[in-house]
Coordinates of C-alpha atoms in Angstrom, one line a residue:
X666 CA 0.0 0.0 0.0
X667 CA 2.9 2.6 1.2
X668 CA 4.5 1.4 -2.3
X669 CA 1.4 2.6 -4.1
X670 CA 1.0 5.6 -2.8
X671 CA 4.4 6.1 -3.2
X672 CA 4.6 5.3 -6.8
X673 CA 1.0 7.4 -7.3
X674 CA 3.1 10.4 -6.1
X675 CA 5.9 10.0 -8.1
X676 CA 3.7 10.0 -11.1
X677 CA 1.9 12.7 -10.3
X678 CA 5.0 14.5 -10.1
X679 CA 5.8 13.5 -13.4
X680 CA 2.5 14.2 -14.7
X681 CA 1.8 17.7 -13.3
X682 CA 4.2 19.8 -14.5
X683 CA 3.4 18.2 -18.2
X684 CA -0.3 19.2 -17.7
X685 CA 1.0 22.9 -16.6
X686 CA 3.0 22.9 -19.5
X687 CA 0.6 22.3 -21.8
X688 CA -1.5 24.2 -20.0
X689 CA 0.9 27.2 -20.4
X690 CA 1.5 26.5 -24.4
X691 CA -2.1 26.4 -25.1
X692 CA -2.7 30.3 -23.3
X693 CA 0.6 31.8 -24.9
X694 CA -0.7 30.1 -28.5
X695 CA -4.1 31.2 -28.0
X696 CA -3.3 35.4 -26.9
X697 CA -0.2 34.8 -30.0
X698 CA -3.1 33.9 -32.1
X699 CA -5.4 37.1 -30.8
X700 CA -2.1 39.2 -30.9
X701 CA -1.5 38.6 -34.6
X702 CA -5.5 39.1 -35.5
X703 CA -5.4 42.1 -33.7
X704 CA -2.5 43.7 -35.6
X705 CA -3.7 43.1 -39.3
X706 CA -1.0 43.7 -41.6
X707 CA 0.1 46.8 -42.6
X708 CA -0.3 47.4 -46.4
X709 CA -0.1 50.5 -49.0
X710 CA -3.3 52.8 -49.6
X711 CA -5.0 51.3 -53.6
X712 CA -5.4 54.7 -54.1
X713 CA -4.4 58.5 -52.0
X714 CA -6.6 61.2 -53.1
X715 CA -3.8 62.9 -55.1
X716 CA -4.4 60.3 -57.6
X717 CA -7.7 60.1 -57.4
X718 CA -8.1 64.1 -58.2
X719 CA -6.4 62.8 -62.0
X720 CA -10.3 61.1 -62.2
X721 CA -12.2 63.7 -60.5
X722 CA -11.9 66.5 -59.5
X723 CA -13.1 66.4 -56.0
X724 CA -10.4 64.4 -55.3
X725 CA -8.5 67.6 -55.0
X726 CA -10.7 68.8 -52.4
X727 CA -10.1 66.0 -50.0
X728 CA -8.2 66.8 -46.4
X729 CA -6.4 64.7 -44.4
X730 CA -7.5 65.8 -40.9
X731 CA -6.8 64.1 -37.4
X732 CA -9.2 64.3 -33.9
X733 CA -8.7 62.5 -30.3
X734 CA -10.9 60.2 -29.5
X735 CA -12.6 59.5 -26.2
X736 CA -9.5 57.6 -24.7
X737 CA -6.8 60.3 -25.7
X738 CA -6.0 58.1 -28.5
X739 CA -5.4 59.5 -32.1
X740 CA -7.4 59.1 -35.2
X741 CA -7.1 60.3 -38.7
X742 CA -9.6 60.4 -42.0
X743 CA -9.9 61.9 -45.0
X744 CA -12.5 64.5 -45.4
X745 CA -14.5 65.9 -48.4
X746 CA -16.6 69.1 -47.3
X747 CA -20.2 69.6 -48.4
X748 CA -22.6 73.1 -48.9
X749 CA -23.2 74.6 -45.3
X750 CA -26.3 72.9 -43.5
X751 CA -25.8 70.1 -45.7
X752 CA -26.0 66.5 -44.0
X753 CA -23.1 64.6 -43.3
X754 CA -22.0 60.8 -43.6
X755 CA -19.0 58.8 -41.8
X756 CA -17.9 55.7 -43.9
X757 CA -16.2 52.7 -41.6
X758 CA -14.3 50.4 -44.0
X759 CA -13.8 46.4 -43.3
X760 CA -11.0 44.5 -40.8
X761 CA -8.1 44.4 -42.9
X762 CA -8.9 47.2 -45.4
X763 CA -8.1 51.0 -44.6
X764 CA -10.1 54.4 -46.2
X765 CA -8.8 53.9 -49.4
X766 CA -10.9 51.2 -50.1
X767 CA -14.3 53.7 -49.5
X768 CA -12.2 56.5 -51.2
X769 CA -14.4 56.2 -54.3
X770 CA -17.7 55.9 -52.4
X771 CA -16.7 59.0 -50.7
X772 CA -16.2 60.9 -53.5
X773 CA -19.2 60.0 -55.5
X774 CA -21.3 60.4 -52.4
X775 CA -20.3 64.1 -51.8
X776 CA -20.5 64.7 -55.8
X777 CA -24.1 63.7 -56.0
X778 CA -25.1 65.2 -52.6
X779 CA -23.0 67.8 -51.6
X780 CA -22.9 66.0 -48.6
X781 CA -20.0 66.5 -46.1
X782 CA -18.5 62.9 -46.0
X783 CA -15.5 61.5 -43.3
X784 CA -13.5 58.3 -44.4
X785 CA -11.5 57.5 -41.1
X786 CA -8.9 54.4 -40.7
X787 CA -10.3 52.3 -38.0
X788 CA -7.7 51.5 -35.7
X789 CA -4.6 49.8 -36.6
X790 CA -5.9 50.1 -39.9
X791 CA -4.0 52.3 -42.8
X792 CA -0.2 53.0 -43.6
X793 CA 1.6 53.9 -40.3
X794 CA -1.7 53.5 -38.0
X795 CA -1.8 55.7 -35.1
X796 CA -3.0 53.3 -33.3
X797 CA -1.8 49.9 -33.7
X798 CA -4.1 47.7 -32.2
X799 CA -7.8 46.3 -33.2
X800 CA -10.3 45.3 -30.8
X801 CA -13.2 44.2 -33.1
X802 CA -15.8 46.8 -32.6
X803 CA -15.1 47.6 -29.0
X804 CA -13.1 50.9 -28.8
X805 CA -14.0 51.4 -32.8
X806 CA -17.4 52.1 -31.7
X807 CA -16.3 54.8 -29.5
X808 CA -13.8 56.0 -31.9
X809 CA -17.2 55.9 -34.3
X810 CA -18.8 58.4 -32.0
X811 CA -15.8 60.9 -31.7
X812 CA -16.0 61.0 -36.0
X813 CA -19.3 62.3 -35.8
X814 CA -18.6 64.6 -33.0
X815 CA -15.6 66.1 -34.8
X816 CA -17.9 66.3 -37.8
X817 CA -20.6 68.0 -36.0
X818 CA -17.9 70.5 -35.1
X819 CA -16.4 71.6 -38.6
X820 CA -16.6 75.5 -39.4
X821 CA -16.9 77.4 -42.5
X822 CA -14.3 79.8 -43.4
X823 CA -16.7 81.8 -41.6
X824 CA -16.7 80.3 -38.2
X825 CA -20.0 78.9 -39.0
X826 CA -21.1 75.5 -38.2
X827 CA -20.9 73.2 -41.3
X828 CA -22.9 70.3 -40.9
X829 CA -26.6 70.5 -41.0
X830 CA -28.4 68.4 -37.9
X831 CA -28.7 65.1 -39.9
X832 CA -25.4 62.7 -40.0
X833 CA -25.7 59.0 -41.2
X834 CA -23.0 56.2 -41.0
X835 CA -21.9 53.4 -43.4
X836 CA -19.8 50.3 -42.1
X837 CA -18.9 47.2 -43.6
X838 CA -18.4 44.1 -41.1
X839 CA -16.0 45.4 -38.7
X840 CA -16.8 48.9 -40.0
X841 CA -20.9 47.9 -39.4
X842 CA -20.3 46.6 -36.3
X843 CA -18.5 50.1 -35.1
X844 CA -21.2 51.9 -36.9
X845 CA -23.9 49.8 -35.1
X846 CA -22.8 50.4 -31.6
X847 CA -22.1 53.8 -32.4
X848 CA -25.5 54.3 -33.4
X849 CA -27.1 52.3 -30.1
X850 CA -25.1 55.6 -28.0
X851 CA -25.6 58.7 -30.4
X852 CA -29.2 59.4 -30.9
X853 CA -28.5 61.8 -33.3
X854 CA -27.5 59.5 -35.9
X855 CA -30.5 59.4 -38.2
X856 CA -29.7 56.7 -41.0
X857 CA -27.3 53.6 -41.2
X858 CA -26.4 51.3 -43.5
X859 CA -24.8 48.3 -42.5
X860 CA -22.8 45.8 -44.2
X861 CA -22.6 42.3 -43.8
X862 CA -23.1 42.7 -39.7
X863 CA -21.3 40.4 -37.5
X864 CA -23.4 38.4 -34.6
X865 CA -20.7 39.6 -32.0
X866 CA -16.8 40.4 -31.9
X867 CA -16.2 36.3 -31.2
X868 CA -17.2 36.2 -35.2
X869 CA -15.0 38.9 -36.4
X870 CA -12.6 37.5 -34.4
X871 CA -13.2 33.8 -36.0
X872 CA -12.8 35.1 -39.5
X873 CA -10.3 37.4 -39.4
X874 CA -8.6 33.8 -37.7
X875 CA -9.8 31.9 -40.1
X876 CA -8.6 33.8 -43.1
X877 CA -5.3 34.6 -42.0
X878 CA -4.7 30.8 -40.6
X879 CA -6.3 28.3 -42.5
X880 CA -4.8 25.1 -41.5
X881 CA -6.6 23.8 -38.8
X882 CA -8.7 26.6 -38.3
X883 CA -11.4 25.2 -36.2
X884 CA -8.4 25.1 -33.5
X885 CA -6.7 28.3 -34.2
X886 CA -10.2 30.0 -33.8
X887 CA -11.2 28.2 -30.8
X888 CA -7.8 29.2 -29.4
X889 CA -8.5 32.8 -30.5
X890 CA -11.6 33.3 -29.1
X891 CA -10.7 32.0 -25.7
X892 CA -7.0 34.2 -26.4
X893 CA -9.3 37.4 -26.4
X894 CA -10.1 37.0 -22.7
X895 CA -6.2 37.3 -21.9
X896 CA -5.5 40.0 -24.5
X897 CA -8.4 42.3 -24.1
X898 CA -8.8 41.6 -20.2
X899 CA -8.5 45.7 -19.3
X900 CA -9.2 46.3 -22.9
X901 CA -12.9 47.6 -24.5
X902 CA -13.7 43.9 -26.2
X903 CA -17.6 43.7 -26.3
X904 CA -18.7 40.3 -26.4
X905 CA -22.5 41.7 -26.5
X906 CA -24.9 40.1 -29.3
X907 CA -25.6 43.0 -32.1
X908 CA -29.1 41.8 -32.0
X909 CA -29.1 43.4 -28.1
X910 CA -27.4 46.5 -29.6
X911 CA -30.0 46.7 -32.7
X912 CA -32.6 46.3 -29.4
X913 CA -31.7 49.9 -28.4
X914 CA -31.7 51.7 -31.8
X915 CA -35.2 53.0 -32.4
X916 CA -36.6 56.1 -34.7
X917 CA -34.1 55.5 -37.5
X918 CA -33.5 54.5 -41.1
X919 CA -32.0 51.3 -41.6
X920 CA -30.9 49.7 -44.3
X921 CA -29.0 46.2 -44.4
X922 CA -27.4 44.8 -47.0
X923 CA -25.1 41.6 -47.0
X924 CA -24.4 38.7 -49.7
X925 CA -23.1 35.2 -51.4
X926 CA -19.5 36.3 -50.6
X927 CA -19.6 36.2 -46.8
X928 CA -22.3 33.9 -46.5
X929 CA -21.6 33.9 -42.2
X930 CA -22.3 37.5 -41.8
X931 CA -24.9 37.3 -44.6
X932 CA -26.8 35.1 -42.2
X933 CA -26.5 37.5 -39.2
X934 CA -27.0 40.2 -40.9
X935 CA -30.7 38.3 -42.4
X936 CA -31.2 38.1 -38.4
X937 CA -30.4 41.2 -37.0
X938 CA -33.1 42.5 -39.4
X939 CA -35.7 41.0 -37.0
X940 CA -34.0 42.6 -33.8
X941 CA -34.9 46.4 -34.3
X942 CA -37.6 48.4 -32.9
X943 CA -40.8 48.5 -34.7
X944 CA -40.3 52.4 -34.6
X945 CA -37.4 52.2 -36.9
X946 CA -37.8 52.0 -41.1
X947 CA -35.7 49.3 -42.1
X948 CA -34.6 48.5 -45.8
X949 CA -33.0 44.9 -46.3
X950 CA -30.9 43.4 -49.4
X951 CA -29.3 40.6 -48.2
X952 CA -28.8 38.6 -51.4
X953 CA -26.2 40.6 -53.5
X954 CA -23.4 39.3 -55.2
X955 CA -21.0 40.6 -53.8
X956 CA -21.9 42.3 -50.9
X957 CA -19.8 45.0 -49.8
X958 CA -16.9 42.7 -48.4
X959 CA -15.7 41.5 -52.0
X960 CA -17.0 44.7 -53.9
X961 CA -13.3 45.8 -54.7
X962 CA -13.0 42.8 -57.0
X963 CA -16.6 43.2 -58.4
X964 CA -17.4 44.7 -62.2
X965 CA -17.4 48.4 -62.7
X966 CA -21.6 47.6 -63.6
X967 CA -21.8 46.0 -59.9
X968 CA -19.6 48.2 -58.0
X969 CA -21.6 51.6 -59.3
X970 CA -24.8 49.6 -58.8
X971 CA -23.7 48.9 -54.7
X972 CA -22.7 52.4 -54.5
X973 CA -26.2 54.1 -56.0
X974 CA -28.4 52.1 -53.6
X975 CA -26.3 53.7 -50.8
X976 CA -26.3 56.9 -51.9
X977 CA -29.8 56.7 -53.0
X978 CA -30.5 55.7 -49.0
X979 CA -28.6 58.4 -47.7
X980 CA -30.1 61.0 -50.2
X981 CA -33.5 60.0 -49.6
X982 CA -33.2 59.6 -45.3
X983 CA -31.2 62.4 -44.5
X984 CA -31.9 66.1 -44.5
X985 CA -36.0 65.1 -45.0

């Protein structure tokens, strides 16, 4: 009997620093893994408004302009000024993109309604990012509502207030999810169209994962997702359900739109419909090919088709 207990001892000697080992490998993989998501890679702008102004000439009118957030952090878009008392839109690109890839929306949008339009890099998004790390929709949605007030607070060369009292916001993905919880704070926000909506940060979070580690991706995202809890654990990580967010919007214009090409957030964006308020108008297309997450590699007949309805929307829900 002494000899067994003995010999379980030993063994459990053996064996417990093996478990903590693998214990230990498992939590540094897993906040490696959120880490890495949380830093997306740092890539060229397509296309800087000095070379857009050789297509239009609005181009030539766009600012680079810089505000503090909430959190004394830094953030930076580029701005295109509309007619005094004119509405005004914020545009919130996708994870992994930067402004440049709503640089063309932009423009058109202010061209066809003298709108004044904002096109901010989310953060650690864009060349040389003032910020350098992501945290899915949590602090973005606070840096979301510090774009509109900086908006709201643009002069004329007069000292006179620019923006009229109606502002709207666009978002794709992680830019919708910003844009959403954004919108579920500001009550002034009048119109919103979101983009291929995520259910929660977990599935930003499990996509950005799975796209930039596909081998064994059902691990690495598992790993992820629990990683976030490490990572973010004095950080602004939301883990609520957008459906509870939508819950809270009421008295707006709405319109959804998601497609083929992200078929995940097409589904919870087809859901989220069914969370708002009965008080708010909602608009929902939720079958296009491609939605606005593939739309840089879509025709030049789809891409200007995407980019009437939204301008349409805002045209027709703002400044009425």
């Amino acid at each position: 009997m002494a000899m067994s207990t003995r010999l379980a001892k030993s063994l459990s000697k053996l064996i417990f620093p093996v478990i903590l080992l693998i214990v230990a490998a498992l939590a540094a993989a897993s906040v490696w893994l959120t880490y890495r998501t949380a830093h997306p890679d740092a890539v060229k702008y397509l296309v800087t408004p000095e070379k857009y102004a050789q297509l239009s000439s609005r181009g030539s009118q766009v600012t680079d302009e810089t505000w503090t957030n909430k959190d004394g952090s830094t953030s930076r878009g580029w701005l295109l000024r509309g007619i005094e008392n004119a509405p005004a839109v914020v545009l919130f690109h996708k994870y992994g993109a930067d402004r440049s890839y709503i640089l063309n929306l932009g423009v058109k949008l202010n061209e066809s309604t003298n709108f004044t339009v904002l096109m901010p890099d989310l953060r650690a998004h864009g060349e040389n990012a003032p910020v350098k790390n992501s945290s899915f929709g949590g602090c973005e949605a606070e840096d979301a509502i510090s774009a509109v007030e900086f908006i709201r607070n643009l002069k004329t060369p007069n000292q006179i207030t620019l923006v009229g009292k109606d502002v709207g916001v666009y978002g794709i993905e992680l830019g919708a999810s910003a844009a959403l919880n954004a919108a579920a704070i500001d009550k002034t926000i009048k119109a919103l169209v979101l983009d291929s909506v995520p259910e929660n940060s977990d599935a930003l979070v499990t996509d950005a994962v799975s796209r930039r580690f596909p081998f064994a991706s059902s691990i690495t995202t598992r790993l992820a997702k629990v990683g976030t809890f490490l990572y973010f654990f004095d950080g602004c990580y939301k883990r609520d359900p957008s459906c509870e967010t939508a819950k809270k919007i009421d008295g707006r214009s709405i319109l959804l739109l998601a497609g083929l090409d992200a078929p995940d957030f097409q589904e919870s964006t087809t859901k989220l419909s069914k969370c708002f308020a009965s008080g708010n108008k909602i608009e929902s297309k939720t079958d296009l090919s491609p939605s606005g997450v593939g739309i840089i590699n879509a025709s030049i007949d789809q891409s200007e088709a995407y980019d009437r309805r939204i301008i349409d929307f805002f045209r027709n829900n703002l400044g009425n």
